Tab-separated table of C-alpha atoms and ligand atoms in Angstrom:
chain	number	residue	atom	x	y	z
A	1	MET	CA	0.000	0.000	0.000
A	2	SER	CA	1.332	3.459	-0.877
A	3	GLU	CA	2.451	5.387	2.169
A	4	TRP	CA	0.065	8.291	1.530
A	5	ARG	CA	-2.992	6.038	1.736
A	6	LYS	CA	-2.255	5.498	5.409
A	7	TYR	CA	-2.672	9.200	6.037
A	8	ILE	CA	-6.047	9.749	4.430
A	9	ARG	CA	-8.575	10.596	7.102
A	10	LYS	CA	-10.981	7.679	7.345
A	11	VAL	CA	-14.505	8.669	8.284
A	12	THR	CA	-17.920	7.104	8.191
A	13	PRO	CA	-20.053	9.905	6.750
A	14	TYR	CA	-23.534	10.890	7.811
A	15	THR	CA	-26.200	9.391	5.542
A	16	PRO	CA	-28.812	11.981	4.652
A	17	GLY	CA	-32.297	10.953	3.496
A	18	GLU	CA	-32.531	10.453	-0.238
A	19	GLN	CA	-33.548	13.391	-2.442
A	20	PRO	CA	-35.532	11.826	-5.267
A	21	ASN	CA	-37.053	14.183	-7.817
A	22	LYS	CA	-40.155	12.628	-9.326
A	23	PRO	CA	-43.075	14.695	-10.617
A	24	ASN	CA	-45.859	13.359	-8.382
A	25	MET	CA	-43.915	12.006	-5.463
A	26	VAL	CA	-44.941	12.546	-1.851
A	27	LYS	CA	-41.710	13.386	-0.073
A	28	LEU	CA	-42.036	12.812	3.661
A	29	ASN	CA	-38.498	11.619	4.370
A	30	THR	CA	-36.335	14.610	5.327
A	31	ASN	CA	-38.551	16.825	7.518
A	32	GLU	CA	-38.641	19.634	5.000
A	33	CYS	CA	-41.510	22.105	5.168
A	34	PRO	CA	-44.301	21.284	2.697
A	35	TYR	CA	-45.093	24.985	2.219
A	36	PRO	CA	-43.027	27.550	0.326
A	37	PRO	CA	-40.904	30.153	2.136
A	38	SER	CA	-42.435	33.535	2.987
A	39	PRO	CA	-43.626	35.594	-0.028
A	40	LYS	CA	-41.143	38.234	1.178
A	41	VAL	CA	-38.345	35.748	0.456
A	42	ASP	CA	-39.786	35.221	-3.009
A	43	GLU	CA	-39.801	38.988	-3.615
A	44	ILE	CA	-36.222	39.541	-2.480
A	45	MET	CA	-34.945	36.614	-4.547
A	46	LYS	CA	-36.713	37.887	-7.666
A	47	SER	CA	-35.235	41.357	-7.251
A	48	PHE	CA	-31.765	40.074	-6.283
A	49	ASN	CA	-29.025	42.286	-7.683
A	50	THR	CA	-26.468	39.870	-9.133
A	51	ASP	CA	-23.756	42.520	-8.878
A	52	LEU	CA	-23.695	41.579	-5.192
A	53	LEU	CA	-22.202	38.242	-6.225
A	54	ARG	CA	-19.070	40.110	-7.308
A	55	LEU	CA	-18.362	41.033	-3.701
A	56	TYR	CA	-17.575	38.915	-0.680
A	57	PRO	CA	-20.437	38.845	1.796
A	58	SER	CA	-19.928	40.564	5.141
A	59	PRO	CA	-17.845	38.070	7.145
A	60	ASP	CA	-19.812	38.705	10.327
A	61	VAL	CA	-23.120	38.029	8.481
A	62	GLY	CA	-24.184	41.353	10.045
A	63	PRO	CA	-27.699	41.870	8.637
A	64	LEU	CA	-28.838	38.337	9.423
A	65	VAL	CA	-27.262	38.296	12.891
A	66	LYS	CA	-28.992	41.592	13.606
A	67	ALA	CA	-32.404	40.296	12.499
A	68	ILE	CA	-32.055	37.033	14.474
A	69	ALA	CA	-30.884	38.884	17.603
A	70	ALA	CA	-33.795	41.340	17.407
A	71	TYR	CA	-36.320	38.549	16.882
A	72	HIS	CA	-35.071	36.569	19.871
A	73	ASN	CA	-34.455	39.605	22.020
A	74	VAL	CA	-30.764	38.916	22.616
A	75	ASP	CA	-27.606	40.880	21.965
A	76	GLU	CA	-26.002	40.652	18.529
A	77	ASN	CA	-22.833	39.272	20.084
A	78	GLN	CA	-24.864	36.343	21.418
A	79	VAL	CA	-25.665	35.084	17.904
A	80	PHE	CA	-23.588	32.890	15.589
A	81	VAL	CA	-24.838	32.102	12.063
A	82	GLY	CA	-23.784	29.206	9.849
A	83	VAL	CA	-24.580	27.108	6.782
A	84	GLY	CA	-27.483	25.228	8.302
A	85	SER	CA	-27.429	24.096	11.903
A	86	ASP	CA	-25.246	21.187	10.780
A	87	ASP	CA	-22.457	23.716	10.162
A	88	VAL	CA	-23.213	25.483	13.440
A	89	ILE	CA	-23.247	22.297	15.529
A	90	GLY	CA	-20.118	20.962	13.795
A	91	MET	CA	-18.369	24.263	14.560
A	92	ALA	CA	-19.542	24.039	18.181
A	93	PHE	CA	-18.114	20.507	18.521
A	94	LEU	CA	-14.789	21.748	17.140
A	95	THR	CA	-14.781	24.776	19.448
A	96	PHE	CA	-16.002	23.328	22.743
A	97	PHE	CA	-15.418	19.600	22.861
A	98	ASN	CA	-11.663	19.436	23.381
A	99	SER	CA	-11.520	17.596	26.694
A	100	LYS	CA	-10.158	14.068	26.975
A	101	LYS	CA	-13.352	13.127	28.802
A	102	PRO	CA	-16.159	11.713	26.644
A	103	ILE	CA	-18.992	13.934	25.494
A	104	LEU	CA	-22.465	12.554	26.160
A	105	PHE	CA	-25.574	12.222	24.029
A	106	PRO	CA	-28.526	9.812	23.881
A	107	ASP	CA	-28.162	6.453	22.096
A	108	ILE	CA	-31.153	7.375	19.953
A	109	THR	CA	-30.710	10.874	18.588
A	110	TYR	CA	-29.621	12.855	15.545
A	111	SER	CA	-27.227	10.527	13.763
A	112	PHE	CA	-24.762	13.300	12.905
A	113	TYR	CA	-23.481	13.691	16.490
A	114	ASP	CA	-21.334	10.562	16.470
A	115	VAL	CA	-20.120	11.425	12.953
A	116	TRP	CA	-18.759	14.805	14.099
A	117	ALA	CA	-17.308	13.215	17.219
A	118	ASP	CA	-15.433	10.686	15.055
A	119	LEU	CA	-14.340	13.320	12.537
A	120	PHE	CA	-12.898	15.574	15.239
A	121	ARG	CA	-11.535	12.650	17.301
A	122	ILE	CA	-13.761	13.545	20.252
A	123	PRO	CA	-14.339	10.644	22.658
A	124	TYR	CA	-18.046	10.063	23.290
A	125	LYS	CA	-20.408	7.912	25.276
A	126	THR	CA	-24.045	7.341	24.406
A	127	ILE	CA	-26.617	7.269	27.184
A	128	PRO	CA	-29.583	4.939	26.544
A	129	VAL	CA	-33.003	6.585	26.430
A	130	ASP	CA	-35.574	4.636	28.459
A	131	ASP	CA	-38.063	2.116	27.029
A	132	ASN	CA	-40.413	4.968	26.104
A	133	PHE	CA	-37.489	6.705	24.338
A	134	GLU	CA	-37.422	9.377	27.058
A	135	ILE	CA	-34.240	11.127	28.201
A	136	ASN	CA	-33.612	11.123	31.956
A	137	PRO	CA	-31.451	14.129	32.933
A	138	LYS	CA	-30.057	12.216	35.932
A	139	ASP	CA	-28.296	9.806	33.552
A	140	TYR	CA	-26.071	12.740	32.571
A	141	ASN	CA	-24.717	13.280	36.088
A	142	ILE	CA	-21.425	11.606	35.201
A	143	GLU	CA	-18.036	12.999	34.307
A	144	ASN	CA	-18.030	14.310	30.759
A	145	GLY	CA	-16.381	16.656	28.292
A	146	GLY	CA	-19.675	18.145	27.126
A	147	VAL	CA	-23.292	17.227	26.428
A	148	ILE	CA	-25.543	17.590	23.399
A	149	ILE	CA	-29.287	17.008	23.546
A	150	ALA	CA	-31.764	17.542	20.719
A	151	ASN	CA	-34.977	18.966	22.152
A	152	PRO	CA	-37.365	17.777	20.905
A	153	ASN	CA	-35.258	14.728	20.188
A	154	ALA	CA	-34.975	13.225	16.722
A	155	PRO	CA	-36.090	10.851	15.369
A	156	THR	CA	-38.177	10.122	18.461
A	157	ALA	CA	-39.991	13.513	18.260
A	158	ILE	CA	-40.243	13.618	22.058
A	159	GLU	CA	-40.049	16.873	23.991
A	160	MET	CA	-37.999	17.178	27.154
A	161	PRO	CA	-39.647	19.624	29.573
A	162	LEU	CA	-37.716	22.822	30.286
A	163	ALA	CA	-37.323	21.843	33.961
A	164	ALA	CA	-35.533	18.635	32.921
A	165	ILE	CA	-33.282	20.552	30.522
A	166	GLU	CA	-32.438	23.001	33.302
A	167	GLU	CA	-31.708	20.157	35.714
A	168	LEU	CA	-29.242	18.728	33.179
A	169	ILE	CA	-27.512	22.081	32.564
A	170	LYS	CA	-27.362	22.840	36.270
A	171	ALA	CA	-25.705	19.508	37.046
A	172	ASN	CA	-23.151	20.000	34.253
A	173	GLN	CA	-21.756	23.456	34.787
A	174	ASP	CA	-18.188	22.320	34.156
A	175	SER	CA	-19.152	21.400	30.581
A	176	ILE	CA	-20.716	23.089	27.613
A	177	VAL	CA	-24.269	21.848	27.114
A	178	ILE	CA	-25.636	22.203	23.571
A	179	VAL	CA	-29.399	22.070	23.136
A	180	ASP	CA	-30.214	21.403	19.483
A	181	GLU	CA	-33.597	23.041	18.948
A	182	ALA	CA	-34.046	22.214	15.246
A	183	TYR	CA	-37.712	21.327	15.858
A	184	VAL	CA	-38.535	23.562	18.811
A	185	ASP	CA	-40.957	25.794	16.884
A	186	PHE	CA	-43.549	23.029	16.593
A	187	GLY	CA	-44.602	23.241	20.223
A	188	THR	CA	-41.677	22.747	22.612
A	189	VAL	CA	-40.649	25.318	25.217
A	190	SER	CA	-37.236	26.673	24.264
A	191	ALA	CA	-34.268	26.849	26.624
A	192	LEU	CA	-33.698	30.406	25.410
A	193	GLU	CA	-34.894	31.836	28.705
A	194	LEU	CA	-31.958	30.071	30.428
A	195	ILE	CA	-29.306	31.752	28.273
A	196	ASP	CA	-28.533	34.558	30.708
A	197	LYS	CA	-28.593	32.207	33.672
A	198	TYR	CA	-26.113	29.586	32.395
A	199	GLU	CA	-23.031	30.704	30.524
A	200	ASN	CA	-22.278	27.082	29.542
A	201	LEU	CA	-25.496	26.759	27.508
A	202	LEU	CA	-25.507	26.940	23.706
A	203	ILE	CA	-28.772	26.685	21.766
A	204	THR	CA	-28.804	25.848	18.053
A	205	ARG	CA	-31.674	26.471	15.648
A	206	THR	CA	-32.405	26.214	11.934
A	207	PHE	CA	-34.375	27.878	9.144
A	208	SER	CA	-34.724	24.476	7.451
A	209	LYS	CA	-37.953	23.280	9.063
A	210	SER	CA	-40.336	25.902	10.444
A	211	ARG	CA	-39.089	28.616	8.072
A	212	ALA	CA	-39.284	26.420	4.990
A	213	MET	CA	-35.721	27.130	3.869
A	214	ALA	CA	-33.735	23.881	3.963
A	215	GLY	CA	-32.302	24.799	0.555
A	216	ALA	CA	-30.924	28.150	1.762
A	217	ARG	CA	-28.798	26.473	4.465
A	218	ILE	CA	-29.229	28.835	7.404
A	219	GLY	CA	-28.703	27.822	11.000
A	220	PHE	CA	-27.712	29.746	14.082
A	221	ALA	CA	-26.611	29.454	17.688
A	222	ILE	CA	-27.477	31.618	20.667
A	223	GLY	CA	-25.297	31.622	23.755
A	224	SER	CA	-23.237	33.793	26.051
A	225	GLU	CA	-20.961	36.352	24.413
A	226	GLU	CA	-17.948	34.281	25.473
A	227	LEU	CA	-19.190	31.127	23.732
A	228	ILE	CA	-20.179	32.956	20.562
A	229	SER	CA	-16.877	34.769	20.351
A	230	ALA	CA	-14.996	31.451	20.757
A	231	MET	CA	-17.032	29.973	17.883
A	232	GLN	CA	-16.330	33.035	15.723
A	233	SER	CA	-12.589	32.610	16.241
A	234	VAL	CA	-12.722	28.966	15.180
A	235	LYS	CA	-14.854	29.858	12.174
A	236	PHE	CA	-12.424	32.591	11.099
A	237	ALA	CA	-9.586	30.106	11.486
A	238	TYR	CA	-11.281	27.871	8.953
A	239	ASN	CA	-13.477	29.781	6.462
A	240	SER	CA	-14.406	33.446	6.900
A	241	TYR	CA	-17.176	33.603	4.310
A	242	THR	CA	-19.556	30.773	4.977
A	243	MET	CA	-22.870	32.422	4.155
A	244	ASN	CA	-23.680	33.503	0.615
A	245	GLN	CA	-25.327	36.832	-0.284
A	246	PRO	CA	-28.720	35.462	-1.431
A	247	ALA	CA	-29.049	33.343	1.729
A	248	ILE	CA	-28.266	36.320	3.970
A	249	LEU	CA	-30.892	38.506	2.295
A	250	ALA	CA	-33.482	35.732	2.164
A	251	GLY	CA	-32.861	34.874	5.812
A	252	VAL	CA	-33.527	38.440	6.940
A	253	GLU	CA	-36.847	38.511	5.074
A	254	ALA	CA	-37.849	35.117	6.474
A	255	ILE	CA	-37.218	36.009	10.108
A	256	ASN	CA	-38.976	39.351	9.765
A	257	ASP	CA	-42.164	37.794	8.390
A	258	ASP	CA	-43.454	36.467	11.681
A	259	ALA	CA	-47.095	36.303	10.580
A	260	TYR	CA	-46.252	33.911	7.742
A	261	PHE	CA	-44.041	31.818	10.020
A	262	ARG	CA	-46.912	31.407	12.494
A	263	GLU	CA	-49.383	30.608	9.754
A	264	ILE	CA	-47.411	27.700	8.265
A	265	ARG	CA	-46.267	26.404	11.644
A	266	ASP	CA	-49.859	26.285	12.888
A	267	LYS	CA	-50.963	24.471	9.736
A	268	ILE	CA	-48.234	21.851	10.210
A	269	VAL	CA	-49.155	21.345	13.883
A	270	LYS	CA	-52.827	20.931	12.972
A	271	THR	CA	-52.001	18.377	10.253
A	272	ARG	CA	-49.703	16.568	12.696
A	273	GLU	CA	-52.387	16.226	15.347
A	274	HIS	CA	-54.834	14.867	12.764
A	275	ALA	CA	-52.140	12.486	11.461
A	276	LYS	CA	-51.680	11.056	14.959
A	277	LEU	CA	-55.362	10.047	15.013
A	278	ARG	CA	-55.429	8.716	11.458
A	279	LEU	CA	-52.329	6.581	11.930
A	280	ALA	CA	-53.644	5.231	15.243
A	281	GLU	CA	-56.819	4.165	13.402
A	282	LEU	CA	-54.592	2.324	10.926
A	283	GLY	CA	-52.929	0.346	13.717
A	284	PHE	CA	-49.822	2.446	14.302
A	285	GLU	CA	-48.392	3.350	17.670
A	286	GLY	CA	-46.014	6.211	18.161
A	287	THR	CA	-44.514	8.815	20.397
A	288	ASN	CA	-46.306	12.048	21.193
A	289	SER	CA	-44.611	14.117	18.510
A	290	MET	CA	-43.858	17.768	19.163
A	291	THR	CA	-42.077	18.131	15.825
A	292	ASN	CA	-42.912	18.261	12.115
A	293	PHE	CA	-42.685	14.465	11.848
A	294	LEU	CA	-44.121	11.347	13.459
A	295	PHE	CA	-42.152	8.396	14.781
A	296	VAL	CA	-44.354	5.323	14.476
A	297	THR	CA	-44.394	1.545	14.474
A	298	HIS	CA	-47.194	-0.725	13.279
A	299	LYS	CA	-48.637	-3.263	15.697
A	300	GLU	CA	-48.611	-6.069	13.116
A	301	VAL	CA	-46.711	-5.127	9.990
A	302	ASP	CA	-42.939	-4.676	9.631
A	303	ALA	CA	-41.750	-1.107	9.155
A	304	LYS	CA	-39.485	-2.186	6.300
A	305	ASP	CA	-42.375	-3.722	4.377
A	306	ILE	CA	-44.405	-0.548	4.792
A	307	LEU	CA	-41.409	1.525	3.697
A	308	GLU	CA	-40.948	-0.539	0.516
A	309	TYR	CA	-44.637	-0.483	-0.346
A	310	LEU	CA	-44.853	3.285	0.104
A	311	LYS	CA	-41.737	3.718	-2.017
A	312	SER	CA	-43.343	1.697	-4.809
A	313	LYS	CA	-46.117	4.316	-4.718
A	314	ASP	CA	-43.549	7.182	-4.800
A	315	ILE	CA	-44.227	8.038	-1.175
A	316	TYR	CA	-40.957	8.489	0.681
A	317	VAL	CA	-40.579	8.128	4.456
A	318	ARG	CA	-37.466	7.500	6.549
A	319	TYR	CA	-36.258	4.252	8.103
A	320	TRP	CA	-33.107	3.296	10.059
A	321	ASN	CA	-31.847	-0.232	10.360
A	322	LYS	CA	-30.506	0.463	13.831
A	323	PRO	CA	-30.907	-1.287	17.190
A	324	ARG	CA	-34.094	-0.370	19.106
A	325	ILE	CA	-35.673	1.592	16.238
A	326	ASN	CA	-35.513	-0.856	13.325
A	327	ASN	CA	-39.275	-1.381	13.341
A	328	TYR	CA	-40.076	2.344	13.286
A	329	LEU	CA	-40.748	4.825	10.511
A	330	ARG	CA	-40.233	8.540	10.609
A	331	ILE	CA	-42.876	10.331	8.607
A	332	SER	CA	-42.517	14.073	7.944
A	333	ILE	CA	-45.721	16.094	8.036
A	334	GLY	CA	-46.741	17.118	4.510
A	335	THR	CA	-49.677	19.138	3.244
A	336	ASP	CA	-53.149	17.761	4.037
A	337	GLU	CA	-53.361	16.551	0.459
A	338	GLU	CA	-50.041	14.688	0.674
A	339	MET	CA	-51.064	13.133	3.980
A	340	GLU	CA	-54.345	11.903	2.438
A	341	LYS	CA	-52.275	10.135	-0.240
A	342	LEU	CA	-50.243	8.532	2.535
A	343	TYR	CA	-53.335	7.357	4.465
A	344	SER	CA	-54.896	5.911	1.287
A	345	ALA	CA	-51.722	4.031	0.391
A	346	LEU	CA	-51.431	2.684	3.934
A	347	GLU	CA	-55.092	1.636	3.974
A	348	GLU	CA	-54.597	-0.180	0.685
A	349	PHE	CA	-51.455	-1.986	1.857
A	350	LEU	CA	-52.717	-2.889	5.312
A	351	SER	CA	-56.016	-4.271	4.037
A	352	GLU	CA	-54.215	-6.663	1.667
B	401	PMP	N1	-30.481	18.867	14.229
B	401	PMP	C1	-31.429	17.949	14.051
B	401	PMP	C2	-31.973	17.238	15.241
B	401	PMP	C3	-31.897	17.652	12.761
B	401	PMP	O1	-32.818	16.717	12.573
B	401	PMP	C4	-31.374	18.362	11.659
B	401	PMP	C5	-31.891	18.095	10.269
B	401	PMP	N2	-31.323	17.046	9.605
B	401	PMP	C6	-30.362	19.302	11.907
B	401	PMP	C7	-29.950	19.546	13.196
B	401	PMP	C8	-29.674	20.036	10.799
B	401	PMP	O2	-30.502	20.808	10.027
B	401	PMP	P1	-29.946	21.965	9.100
B	401	PMP	O3	-28.495	21.714	8.843
B	401	PMP	O4	-30.772	21.867	7.863
B	401	PMP	O5	-30.159	23.231	9.855
């Protein structure tokens, strides 16, 4: 073997959900928003001055940071913006998780956490969720080099009450605790109100789900000035210009259109609650989702068989062949019309 081959970094990459592009497909596999972004985003994109592409964007992503800070009522130096929350969380791992002690996260959670840990050579330990897939904060009262919790968790869709999140942060004040709030807008109480109380807390959010902008790649973190400034330094040591001009402008319009945000979020929550009932009628059991997706298992039929049947009908949902969850499906909430197509297909398959 050539010497250089030994020195290639070996990683097991994250596997994103597939992105098929068929005319009449029902795509419920990657938790995208089924509605378009705000009409204000449409307007700004249509009037985009391409001369802006000649220039580098502002390295501090000023306009977007300003809009996010104002919306969340925090200081501008408490906000970090990145290329989706994947970029933001990855940057946070690189910045904060440099102890020799293992970082902690649940055994069932966002499957990118262990990928970043491996990439950055961060030791980690997974903490099993209980039989109902719930996270017990007391399980995190062990020595660690940091903690990351998705709240609500994914793919389980379960919310952890704010008191439990606070208990976990309080017991871990020698570590940075990251709360990944990718799905918080669909009904979970945010840990944002704890930001000024705990300087070791970092919250990450995304425009990909509730703001219908997965394709723009905008994510952000809110934390103490000290944490944000540490992340900025690491970012500027790697790539100063992460956000592109159109995304910055579109992001500002999206966050400023609160009425539209509420409208589509409420529609998704309403469809979700109806979906819980419909799927229960079809023999599914699931967690009490507080997100824009459901995590369900059928009492009699294998998840994999359902997955394959739905795929044959161009209906895409997500499945993981992983311990504890290999008989579950994760179904993103679509429009009412898309969900009706799902129910009909399921009815057809299950009655066979
Ligand atoms: N956190 C969780 C829990 C997620 O499910 C996702 C979406 N895959 C992300 C973060 C990243 O989303 P994005 O990079 O689109 O902001």
